[in-house]
mmCIF file of C-alpha atoms and ligand atoms in Angstrom:
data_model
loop_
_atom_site.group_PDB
_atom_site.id
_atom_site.type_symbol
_atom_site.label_atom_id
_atom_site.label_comp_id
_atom_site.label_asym_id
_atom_site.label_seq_id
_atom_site.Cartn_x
_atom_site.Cartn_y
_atom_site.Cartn_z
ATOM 1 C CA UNK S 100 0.000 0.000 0.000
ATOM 2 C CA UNK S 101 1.617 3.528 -0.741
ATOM 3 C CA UNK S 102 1.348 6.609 2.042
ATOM 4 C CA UNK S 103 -2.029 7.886 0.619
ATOM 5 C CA UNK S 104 -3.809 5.090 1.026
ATOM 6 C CA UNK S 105 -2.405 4.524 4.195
ATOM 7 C CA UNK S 106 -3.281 7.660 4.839
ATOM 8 C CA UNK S 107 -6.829 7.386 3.752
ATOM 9 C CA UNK S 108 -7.254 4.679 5.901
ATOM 10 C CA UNK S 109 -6.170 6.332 8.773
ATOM 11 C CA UNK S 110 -8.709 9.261 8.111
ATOM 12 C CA UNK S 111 -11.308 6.956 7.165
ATOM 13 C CA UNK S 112 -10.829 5.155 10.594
ATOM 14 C CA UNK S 113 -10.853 8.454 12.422
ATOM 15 C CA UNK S 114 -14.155 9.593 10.685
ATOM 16 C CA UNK S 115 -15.789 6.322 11.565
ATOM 17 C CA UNK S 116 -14.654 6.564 15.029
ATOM 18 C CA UNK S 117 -15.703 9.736 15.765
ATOM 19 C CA UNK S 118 -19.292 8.752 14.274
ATOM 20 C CA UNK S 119 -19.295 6.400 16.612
ATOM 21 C CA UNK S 120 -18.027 8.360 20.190
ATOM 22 C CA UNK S 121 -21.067 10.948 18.839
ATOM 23 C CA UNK S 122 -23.767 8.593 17.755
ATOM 24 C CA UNK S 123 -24.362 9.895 14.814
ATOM 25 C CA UNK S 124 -27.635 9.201 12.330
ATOM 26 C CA UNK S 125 -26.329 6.925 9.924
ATOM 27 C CA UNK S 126 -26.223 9.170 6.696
ATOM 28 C CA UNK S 127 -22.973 8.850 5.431
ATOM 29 C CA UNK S 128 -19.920 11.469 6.049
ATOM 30 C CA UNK S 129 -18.215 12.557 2.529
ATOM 31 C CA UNK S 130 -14.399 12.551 2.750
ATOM 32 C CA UNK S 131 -13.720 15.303 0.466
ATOM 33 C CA UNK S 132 -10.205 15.185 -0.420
ATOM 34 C CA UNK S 133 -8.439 18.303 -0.506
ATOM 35 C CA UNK S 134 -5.588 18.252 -3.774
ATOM 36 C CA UNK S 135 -4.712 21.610 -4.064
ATOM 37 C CA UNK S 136 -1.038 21.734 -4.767
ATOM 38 C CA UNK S 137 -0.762 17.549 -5.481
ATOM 39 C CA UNK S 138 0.138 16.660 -8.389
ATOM 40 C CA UNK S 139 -1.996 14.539 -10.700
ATOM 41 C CA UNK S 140 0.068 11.325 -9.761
ATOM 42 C CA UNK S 141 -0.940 11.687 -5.832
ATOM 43 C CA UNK S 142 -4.566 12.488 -6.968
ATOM 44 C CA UNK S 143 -5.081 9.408 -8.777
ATOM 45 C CA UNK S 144 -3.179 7.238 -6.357
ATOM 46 C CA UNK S 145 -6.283 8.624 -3.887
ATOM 47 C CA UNK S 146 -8.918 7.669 -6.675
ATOM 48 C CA UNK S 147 -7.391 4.238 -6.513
ATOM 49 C CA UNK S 148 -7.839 3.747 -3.168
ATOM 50 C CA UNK S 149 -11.277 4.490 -3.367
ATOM 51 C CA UNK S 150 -12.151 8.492 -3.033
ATOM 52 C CA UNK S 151 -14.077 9.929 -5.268
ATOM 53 C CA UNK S 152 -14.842 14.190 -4.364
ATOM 54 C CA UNK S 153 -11.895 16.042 -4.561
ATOM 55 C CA UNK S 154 -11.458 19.982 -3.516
ATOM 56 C CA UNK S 155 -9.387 22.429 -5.105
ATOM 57 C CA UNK S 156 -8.588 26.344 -4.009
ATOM 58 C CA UNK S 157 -7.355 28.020 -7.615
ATOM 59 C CA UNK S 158 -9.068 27.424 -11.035
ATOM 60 C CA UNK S 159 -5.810 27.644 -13.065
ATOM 61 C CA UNK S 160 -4.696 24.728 -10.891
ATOM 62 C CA UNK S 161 -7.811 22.815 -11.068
ATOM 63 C CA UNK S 162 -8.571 23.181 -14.615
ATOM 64 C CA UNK S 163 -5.693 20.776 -16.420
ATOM 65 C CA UNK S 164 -6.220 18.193 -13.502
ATOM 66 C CA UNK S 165 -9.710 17.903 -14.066
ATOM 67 C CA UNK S 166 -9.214 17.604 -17.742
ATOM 68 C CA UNK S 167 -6.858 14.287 -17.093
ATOM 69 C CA UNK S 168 -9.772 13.106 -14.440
ATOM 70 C CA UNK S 169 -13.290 14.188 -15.780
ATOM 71 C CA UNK S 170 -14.725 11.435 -14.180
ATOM 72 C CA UNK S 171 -14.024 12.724 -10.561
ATOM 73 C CA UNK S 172 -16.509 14.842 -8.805
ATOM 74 C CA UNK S 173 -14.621 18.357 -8.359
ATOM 75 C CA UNK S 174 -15.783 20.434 -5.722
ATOM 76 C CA UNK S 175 -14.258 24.237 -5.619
ATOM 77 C CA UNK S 176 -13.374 25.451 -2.080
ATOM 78 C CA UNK S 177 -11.259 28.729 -2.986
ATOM 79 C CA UNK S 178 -11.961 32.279 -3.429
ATOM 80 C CA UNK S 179 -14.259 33.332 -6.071
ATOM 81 C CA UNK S 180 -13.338 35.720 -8.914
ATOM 82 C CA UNK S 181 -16.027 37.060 -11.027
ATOM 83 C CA UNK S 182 -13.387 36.526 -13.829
ATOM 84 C CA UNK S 183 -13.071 32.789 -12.757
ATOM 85 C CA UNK S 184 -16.993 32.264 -12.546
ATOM 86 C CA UNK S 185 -17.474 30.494 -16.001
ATOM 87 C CA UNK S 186 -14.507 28.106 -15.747
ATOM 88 C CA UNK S 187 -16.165 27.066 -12.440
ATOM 89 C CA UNK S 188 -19.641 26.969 -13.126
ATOM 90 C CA UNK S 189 -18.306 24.907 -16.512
ATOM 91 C CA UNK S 190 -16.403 22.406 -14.821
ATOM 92 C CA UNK S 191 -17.115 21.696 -10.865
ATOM 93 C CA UNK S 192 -20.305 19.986 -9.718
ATOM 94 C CA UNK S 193 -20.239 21.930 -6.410
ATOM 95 C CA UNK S 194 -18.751 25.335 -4.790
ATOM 96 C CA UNK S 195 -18.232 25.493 -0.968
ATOM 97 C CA UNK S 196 -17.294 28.981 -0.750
ATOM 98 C CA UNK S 197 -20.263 31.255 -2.532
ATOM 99 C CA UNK S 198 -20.173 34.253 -0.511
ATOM 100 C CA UNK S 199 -21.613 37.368 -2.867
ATOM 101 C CA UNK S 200 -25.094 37.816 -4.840
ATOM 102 C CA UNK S 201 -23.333 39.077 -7.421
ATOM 103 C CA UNK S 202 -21.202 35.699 -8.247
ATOM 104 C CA UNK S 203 -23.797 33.349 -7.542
ATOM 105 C CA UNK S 204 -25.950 35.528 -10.428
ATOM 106 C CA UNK S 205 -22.760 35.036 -12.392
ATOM 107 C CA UNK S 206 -22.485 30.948 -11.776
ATOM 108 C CA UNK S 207 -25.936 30.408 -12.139
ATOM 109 C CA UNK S 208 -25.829 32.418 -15.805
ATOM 110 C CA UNK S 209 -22.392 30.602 -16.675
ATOM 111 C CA UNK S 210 -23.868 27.129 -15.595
ATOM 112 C CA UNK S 211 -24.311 25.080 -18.752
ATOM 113 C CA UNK S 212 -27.847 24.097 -19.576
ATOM 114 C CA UNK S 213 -27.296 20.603 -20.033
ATOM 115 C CA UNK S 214 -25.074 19.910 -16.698
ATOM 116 C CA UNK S 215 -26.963 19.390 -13.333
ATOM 117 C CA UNK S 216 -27.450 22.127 -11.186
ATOM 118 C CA UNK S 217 -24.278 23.189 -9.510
ATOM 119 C CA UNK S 218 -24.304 22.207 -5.864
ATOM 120 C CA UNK S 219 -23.857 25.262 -3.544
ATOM 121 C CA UNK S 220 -22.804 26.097 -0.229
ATOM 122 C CA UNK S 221 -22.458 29.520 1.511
ATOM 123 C CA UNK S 222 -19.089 30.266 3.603
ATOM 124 C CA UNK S 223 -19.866 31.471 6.443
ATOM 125 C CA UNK S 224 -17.297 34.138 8.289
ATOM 126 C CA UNK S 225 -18.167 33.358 11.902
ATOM 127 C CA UNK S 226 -15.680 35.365 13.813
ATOM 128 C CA UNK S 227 -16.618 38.651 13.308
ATOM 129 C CA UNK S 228 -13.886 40.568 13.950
ATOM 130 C CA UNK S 229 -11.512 38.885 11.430
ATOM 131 C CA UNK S 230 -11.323 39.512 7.678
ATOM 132 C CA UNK S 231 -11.951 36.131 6.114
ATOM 133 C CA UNK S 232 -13.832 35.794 3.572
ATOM 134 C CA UNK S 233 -17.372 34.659 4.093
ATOM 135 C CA UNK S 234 -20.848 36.209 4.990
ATOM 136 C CA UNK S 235 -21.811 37.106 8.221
ATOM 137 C CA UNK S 236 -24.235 34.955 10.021
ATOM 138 C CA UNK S 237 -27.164 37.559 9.925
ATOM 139 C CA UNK S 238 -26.724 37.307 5.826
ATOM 140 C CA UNK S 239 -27.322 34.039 5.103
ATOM 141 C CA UNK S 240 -30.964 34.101 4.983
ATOM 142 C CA UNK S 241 -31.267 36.468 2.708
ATOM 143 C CA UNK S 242 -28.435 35.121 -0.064
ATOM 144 C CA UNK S 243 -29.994 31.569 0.918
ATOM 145 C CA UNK S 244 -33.225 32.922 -0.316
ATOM 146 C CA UNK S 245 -31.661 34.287 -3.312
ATOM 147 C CA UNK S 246 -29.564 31.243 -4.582
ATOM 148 C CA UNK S 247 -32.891 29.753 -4.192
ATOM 149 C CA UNK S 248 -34.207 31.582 -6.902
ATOM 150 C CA UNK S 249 -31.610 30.559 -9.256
ATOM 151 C CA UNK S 250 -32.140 27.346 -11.326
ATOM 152 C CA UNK S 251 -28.837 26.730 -12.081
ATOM 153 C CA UNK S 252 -27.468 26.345 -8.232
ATOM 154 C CA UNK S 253 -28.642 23.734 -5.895
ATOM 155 C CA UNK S 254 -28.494 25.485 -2.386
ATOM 156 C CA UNK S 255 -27.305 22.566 -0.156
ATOM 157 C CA UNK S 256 -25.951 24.180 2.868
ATOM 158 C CA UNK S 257 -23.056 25.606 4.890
ATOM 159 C CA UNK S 258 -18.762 26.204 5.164
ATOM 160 C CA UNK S 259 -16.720 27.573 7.512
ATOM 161 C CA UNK S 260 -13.122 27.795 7.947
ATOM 162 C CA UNK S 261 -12.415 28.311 11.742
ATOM 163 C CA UNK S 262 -9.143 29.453 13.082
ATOM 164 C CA UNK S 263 -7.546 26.542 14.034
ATOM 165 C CA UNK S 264 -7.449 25.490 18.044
ATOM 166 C CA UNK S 265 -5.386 22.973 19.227
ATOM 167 C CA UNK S 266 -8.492 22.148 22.237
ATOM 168 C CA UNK S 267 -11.188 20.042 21.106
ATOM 169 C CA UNK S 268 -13.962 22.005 23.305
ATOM 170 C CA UNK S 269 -12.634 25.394 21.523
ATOM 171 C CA UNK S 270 -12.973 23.668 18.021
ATOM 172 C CA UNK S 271 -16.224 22.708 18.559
ATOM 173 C CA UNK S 272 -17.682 26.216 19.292
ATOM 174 C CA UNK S 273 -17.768 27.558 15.319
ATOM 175 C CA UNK S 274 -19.566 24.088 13.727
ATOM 176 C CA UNK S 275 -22.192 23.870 16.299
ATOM 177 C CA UNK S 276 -22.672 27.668 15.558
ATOM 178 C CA UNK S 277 -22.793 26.694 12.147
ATOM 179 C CA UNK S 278 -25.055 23.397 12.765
ATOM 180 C CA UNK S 279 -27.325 26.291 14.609
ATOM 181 C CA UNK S 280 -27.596 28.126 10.851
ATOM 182 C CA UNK S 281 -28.013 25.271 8.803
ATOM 183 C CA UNK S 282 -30.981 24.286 11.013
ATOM 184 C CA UNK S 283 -32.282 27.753 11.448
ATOM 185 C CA UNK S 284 -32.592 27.529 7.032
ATOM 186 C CA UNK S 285 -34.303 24.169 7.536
ATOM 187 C CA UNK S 286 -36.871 25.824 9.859
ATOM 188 C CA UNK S 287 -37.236 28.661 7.519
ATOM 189 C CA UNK S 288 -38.101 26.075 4.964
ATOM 190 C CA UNK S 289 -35.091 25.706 2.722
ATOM 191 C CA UNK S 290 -34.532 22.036 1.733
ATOM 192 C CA UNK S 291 -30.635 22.406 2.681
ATOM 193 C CA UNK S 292 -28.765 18.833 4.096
ATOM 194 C CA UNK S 293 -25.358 20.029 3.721
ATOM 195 C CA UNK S 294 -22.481 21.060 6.606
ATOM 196 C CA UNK S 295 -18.969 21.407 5.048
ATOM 197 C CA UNK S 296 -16.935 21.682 7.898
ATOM 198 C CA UNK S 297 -13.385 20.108 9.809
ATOM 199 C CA UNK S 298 -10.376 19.293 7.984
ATOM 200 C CA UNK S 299 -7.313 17.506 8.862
ATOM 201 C CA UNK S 300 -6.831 18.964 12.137
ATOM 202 C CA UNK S 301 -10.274 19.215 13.353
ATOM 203 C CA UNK S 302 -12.302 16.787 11.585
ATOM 204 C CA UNK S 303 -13.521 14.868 14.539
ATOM 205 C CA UNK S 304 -14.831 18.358 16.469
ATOM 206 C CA UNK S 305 -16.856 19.132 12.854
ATOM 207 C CA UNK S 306 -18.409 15.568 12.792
ATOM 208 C CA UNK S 307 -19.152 15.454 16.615
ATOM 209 C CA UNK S 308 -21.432 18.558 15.410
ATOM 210 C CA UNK S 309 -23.254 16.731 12.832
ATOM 211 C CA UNK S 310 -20.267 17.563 9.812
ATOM 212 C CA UNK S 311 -21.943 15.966 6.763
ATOM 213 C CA UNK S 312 -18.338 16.620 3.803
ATOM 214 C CA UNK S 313 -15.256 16.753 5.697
ATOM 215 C CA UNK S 314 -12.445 18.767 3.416
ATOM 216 C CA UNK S 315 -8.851 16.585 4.519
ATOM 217 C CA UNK S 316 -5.611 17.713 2.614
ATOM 218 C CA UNK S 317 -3.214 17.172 4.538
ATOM 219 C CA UNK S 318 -3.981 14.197 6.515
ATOM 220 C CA UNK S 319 -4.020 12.709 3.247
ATOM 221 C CA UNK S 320 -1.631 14.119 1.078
ATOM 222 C CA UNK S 321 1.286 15.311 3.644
ATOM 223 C CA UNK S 322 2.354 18.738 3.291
ATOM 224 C CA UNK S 323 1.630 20.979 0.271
ATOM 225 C CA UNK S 324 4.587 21.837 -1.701
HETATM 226 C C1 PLP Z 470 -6.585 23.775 2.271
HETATM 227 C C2 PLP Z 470 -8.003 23.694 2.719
HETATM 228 C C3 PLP Z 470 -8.502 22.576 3.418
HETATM 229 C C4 PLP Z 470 -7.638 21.394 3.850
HETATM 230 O O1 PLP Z 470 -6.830 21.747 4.922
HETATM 231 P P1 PLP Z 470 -5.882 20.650 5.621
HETATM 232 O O2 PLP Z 470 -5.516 21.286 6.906
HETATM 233 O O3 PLP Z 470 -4.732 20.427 4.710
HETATM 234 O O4 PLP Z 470 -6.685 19.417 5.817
HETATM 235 C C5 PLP Z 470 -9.848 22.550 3.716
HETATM 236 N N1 PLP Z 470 -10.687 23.555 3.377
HETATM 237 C C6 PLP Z 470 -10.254 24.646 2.721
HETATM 238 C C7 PLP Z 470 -11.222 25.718 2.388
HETATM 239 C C8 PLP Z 470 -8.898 24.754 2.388
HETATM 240 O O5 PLP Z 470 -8.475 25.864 1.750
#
């Protein structure tokens, strides 16, 4: 077996046990496998071993490896430029990190007709005081009512990006604030199923508060070059 899927097994066992320790309901977790900066050799040694949803942070990046691996579901995590909003809306089946009107008008008009709707979930900035990117929690109502209106995006749910904590407790504070908002759109009567949160150092904390895609680069791929 070579590192990454030794590694995947590792994370897969750490996903499972943390279902477990938090009794979770039974839907599935999605290990979305973070390959930004990995080369096209460590991506497909992590298709072979069985993943199948990979995240990537920079279009330019992302667009020749999805051309060698078209049959991989690619899942955009990064920043969004207006300029980049057709390549993305062309060639991912879902974007974590919508956080404007103005580009989710632009994906939605750049989506092709004949491809599924894109899959959408808004980033959510939940420490107020820094400058991430993301929307505020008092905004996501209203863009989660807008996307709605767009037949081209699929609203599914949430992101964040916490500052990293090394204490479990303290990692758990931003995804069950984030649980809070995805179940506050549920009540509001938005058919949303979808928590993006935890990554390689915090992945258990995220699925303890009912994490539904997991995005894991490093835990599977080592360091980034
Ligand atoms: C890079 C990145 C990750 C993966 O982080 P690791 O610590 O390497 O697991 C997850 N989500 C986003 C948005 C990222 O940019």
């Amino acid at each position: 077996m070579n590192d990454i899927a030794a590694n995947i097994k590792i994370v897969q066992q750490r996903i499972h046990a943390a279902e477990k320790n938090f009794a979770k309901p039974a839907e599935p977790i999605t290990l979305l496998a973070v390959s930004k900066k990995q080369s096209i050799e460590n991506i497909k040694k992590a298709a072979e071993a069985g993943l199948y949803a990979f995240g990537e942070n920079y279009v330019q990046e992302a667009l020749s490896k999805i051309e060698m691996l078209p049959q991989l579901e690619w899942h955009f995590i990064g920043a969004i430029q207006s300029n980049k909003c057709t390549a993305i809306a062309e060639h991912f089946a879902w974007v974590h990190s919508l956080s404007s009107a103005v580009i989710a008008q632009h994906l939605n008009h750049a989506r092709p007709p004949d491809a599924a709707p894109l899959n959408v979930c808004l980033q959510v900035n939940l420490e107020q005081s820094s400058n991430k990117a993301g929307i505020p929690p008092s905004a996501v109502l209203e863009l989660a009512q807008l996307v709605m209106t767009l037949p081209n995006l699929r609203l599914r749910g949430l992101m964040t990006l916490p500052e990293p904590s090394a204490n479990f407790e303290e990692q758990r504070k931003p995804f069950r604030q984030l649980a809070r908002l995805l179940l506050d759109l549920q009540q509001a009567g938005l058919p949303v199923d979808t928590l993006s949160m935890g990554m390689s150092q915090d992945c258990e904390a995220a699925i303890a508060e009912g994490a539904t895609i997991v995005r894991v680069g490093t835990a599977i791929f080592g360091e980034r070059l």
